[in-house]
Amino acid sequence: MSKSFKIIMTGRVQGVGFRPHVFNLAQKFGLKGSVSNNEEGVIIYLSGEFEKIQQFYKTLIQQPPKLAKIRDHYLSEITHRTFDGFSIVPSQTEGKLNLQLTPDFAICDTCKEEITDPNNRRYHYPFATCVNCGPRWAITNKFPFERDHTNMAVFEMCDSCVTEYQDSSNRRFHSQTNSCSHCGIELKLTDAKGDTISGEDAIQKTASFIKDGNIVAIKNTSGYLLCCDATNPLAIQKLRERKRRPTKPFAILYPSLSLLKQHLKVSKIQEEILTSPESPIVIIPKTDLDGNLAVEELAPHLNQLGIMLPYSGILHLLATELGIPIVATSGNIHASPIISDADMAHHELAEVADYFLNHNLEITNPQDDSVVKYSNRLHEKVIFRRSRGLSPNFDAEVKTDKKILAMGGHLKSTLAFIPNDYLYISQYLGNLDHFDVYDRYMNTAAKYTKLFEVLPETILVDKHPAYNSTLHGMELGKKWNIPVASVQHHKAHFASVLGEHGLFDRNTPILGVVWDGTGYGDDSQIWGGEFFTYHHQAMERVGHFEYFDWLASDKMAKEPRISFFSLADAAMNEEIQQKFSKEEISIYRHLKKKELLKTSSVGRLFDAVASLLNICDLNTYEGEAAILLENQVHQYLLENCTSYISEINDGIVPTHLLFAKIHHDYRSGRDKQEIIVDFLFTLTTMVIKMAEQQNIKEIAMSGGVFQNTVLVDMIKELAGSEYKLYFNRNLSPNDENISFGQVAYHQYIKH
Amino acid sequence: MNKIDLGYDSINLGHGSGGLMTRDLLDKIIFETFSNPYLDQKHDGSIIKMDGKMAISTDSFVVSPIFFKGGNIGDLAVNGTVNDVAMCGAIPEFLSLAFIVEEGLAIDDFIKIVETIKKNADRSGVKIITGDTKVVERGKGDKIFINTTGFGKVHPKADISAKKIKPGDKIIISGPIAQHGMAIMSQRDGLEFESSIESDTTNLNFLVSKLLDSFGDKIHLFRDPTRGGLASVLSEIASDIHMGVNITESALPIDDQVAAACEMLGLDPLFVANEGIFVSIVDPEIASEMIELMQKDDKGQRAICIGEITEEHPNKVVMHSVIGGKRMVTPMIGEQLPRIC
Ligand SMILES: [Fe+3]
Ligand SMILES: [Mg+2]
Ligand SMILES: [Zn+2]
Ligand SMILES: [Zn+2]
């Protein structure tokens, strides 16, 4: 007997070829009905034999489309209906959006093959996409995911494309981003003034310009990239000068995995993520490097390189044409946000790029490339930047029926929003000191409230009164007349790990180790080397690094030598004389006598050690000293390590004593690498000691310091199987996780 | 004033009793110094005659140290209030003067301050017409606090109001920033900079009134960026008028030694206090002429246009930075706390 059923699928089910997949599956099972996208996900109506429908349901759940991530699914019987066959019907929405937004996907292998096959009708067409690949979030204005809701709406499909779109056996059946060179997006190569050079053979010409040592700004599908020959030191130096970026490493785009593997040792796990639909930049050690990369210009003084593979048609065609690795760095200047608009690019990058490779697909949500790294020994994944391919979705369960907007931090700002059953975390937005970043940050908040047609009921901000995120949160709170609550920075970091791993319901206490650069503490001092416990919906600070003077405001974070000055004792006068002018010495000595702000920052301790060891006195980019320090370590044997500190009294790690001991070692002529290894081992020991003292077996760690993968490895090794360790998993340990941490803290901690 | 022998070296509680000792101090120092027909009546207050619109402004001065390079608390007490009256587009004429002195202040210091007040009052053309002196126990004050209230007639051509500001208006600053704050800080904290930085405290009323003579209602706003510095004043203006403020870092006048001192301390000069400069927001058509006129005055020699009002980014102040890019300028919130990770 024929019955009728309704199936609802939620999660990442739009823009991933779900409807055509359902269509084909229904055909296979001989079922009649319809499928459409709505505000909740995908809704399927079926009429047929109950058994067949059950089988269909099971199969769909077990074998969903490649890129789909089903979160929930429901099957319910409805009053009997009759259908003429099975059809895909346009989106029908009745309520507010309540689904996962579809991120951008890297170009798939099949589309890659097509555009390099001279016999294919998409030969050399850079914007080939299918249900399994291509931009989504970058070009979407509205959901449900339909062509009309994306910037593809202005391109009308030609007959051939329509045929593909309507053919249920074609892999472009109902592919919303379908286009070809006859009906689609056009490339245009121009010079810096904006005068057209070429349309047809733009890729070939771009390649030859790059080969000749030029810098080209390339409009990719998620924003502009600045590219030049990665084997040409002069070209890279030119880019550094023009971008005023003296030493910060550049990401390198390899033309293919095979060439990359010839040049560099790539592990299985690195290979997997490099070729995943997210296709992030992966930081890989450069040991045994082959080929002729200009490494000293690409990543000065570092023993690692940021690598990616072509994740869009443009990059694939260009890289194939070139056959050599190229620099591919975000198209922006001085920490401004990545640019996505041609006029803006020509205006802002006129003095950086020699040529511009533009196209006419508008980008609504520009995103930087995501960046990840795996620790060398134990392959712990550390996210350095969460953006394209990952945001704005986030798969953590946060129990709430309250609509919350969390404003995040200041330097590595992100927003977290709960407007419905889902939690969304924006892409990395950047340093809010910059107006363009702030503007994008404000617009992102506005965009989310518009997209979901929901205003928050509560706003969460950092406790720091002068973070621009705090100020903007206050402004919004006033505008919408809703409460604004603040969350202490390091407690938010801790909560972010607890939230990511769902640990708030634990019956036994958890130790929180939160180490970073700065955060405003509950005692109005600058925290950054904190130990907490979490137990029964309460967080308590149980220890920290002994306070030292915070000198010279924001300058201290930019000049590691100032951290050195702060921690220096009488035995270090010689170094002080070398690093500072007489005037500076007199001024800073005077300052130290005053009642100053105090800090427990481990980030600043890293700076001080880097300065002491003459590795870095002045940062030219954020975190430089700490990165250089980590990069000095090539190998270590845990059993040969000694901790500079043996005991923690009353939860206070004796920072000054630790520093004095390191200095003593250095003065006695000990090898730098050995000192750094013992320094990291000391930090590792402090984690375990604190756990012992608190009698806790589970440890959660967060904060920018945990981007140090040597430290992560060491802690894991020393902890062995006795302790259960938790790190940020799908979020970065740096301040990008603050927005989520604020939400988690607010929901689960009694206050 | 000749060196006078009062028979005591420092102020004590008796000087605030209201009795003979108070009378002695007032007669020998205050009335002697500030003598004028209003004050000479020695009445409970003064009766003044003023027609038309008047501006009144009051301020208390609690600076520490009370003597600093380039001046003392007496300079600030007169100039601060005179300038506030001038910022209203008025011509300051009268001043009230009230002291709260901590027991133990050296008489010589007191006299020095009173003399400074006199000198500045004369220079800015204001009369001190009423006053008060109180003494508090040791530890209950910080040497000396001064309150002054200024009265002035609004300039006949002035029409100062934030409501008149419109997009495109130019922002003119009369001189280099951050000087006063850095002078105070270096003195207070005993910072020995190689170059000495002096406070820029001065009266601005004559320059202001000259500008009003020439440009009248084309001048939409005057503000003096004292506490909280230029950043705070511009932020306040932006949020008051719900428009944006754009400034250009390279145009900002700042003395090299002041810039170097700020750099060394990690301070942003935009947040550092000023005393002897003011900001004008004016119709664009008069901007260059006004700057020319200012530059001829010794209190406006380094006058320059630093930016303009814009419809973009309402309520926000944005600075086009020297190294490229645009920086958010926010009002100062408490002390300058580090924000960078
Ligand atoms: Fe942090
Ligand atoms: Mg006042
Ligand atoms: Zn594809
Ligand atoms: Zn087509």
XYZ file of C-alpha atoms and ligand atoms in Angstrom, chain A residues 489-490 493 516 518 735 738, chain B residues 341, ligand 1:
9
model
C 39.847 36.974 28.471
C 41.638 33.906 29.812
C 40.124 30.898 26.339
C 49.119 34.020 25.798
C 47.917 39.780 27.035
C 42.401 35.018 20.252
C 37.674 34.276 22.328
C 48.721 40.164 22.349
Fe 44.571 35.734 24.293
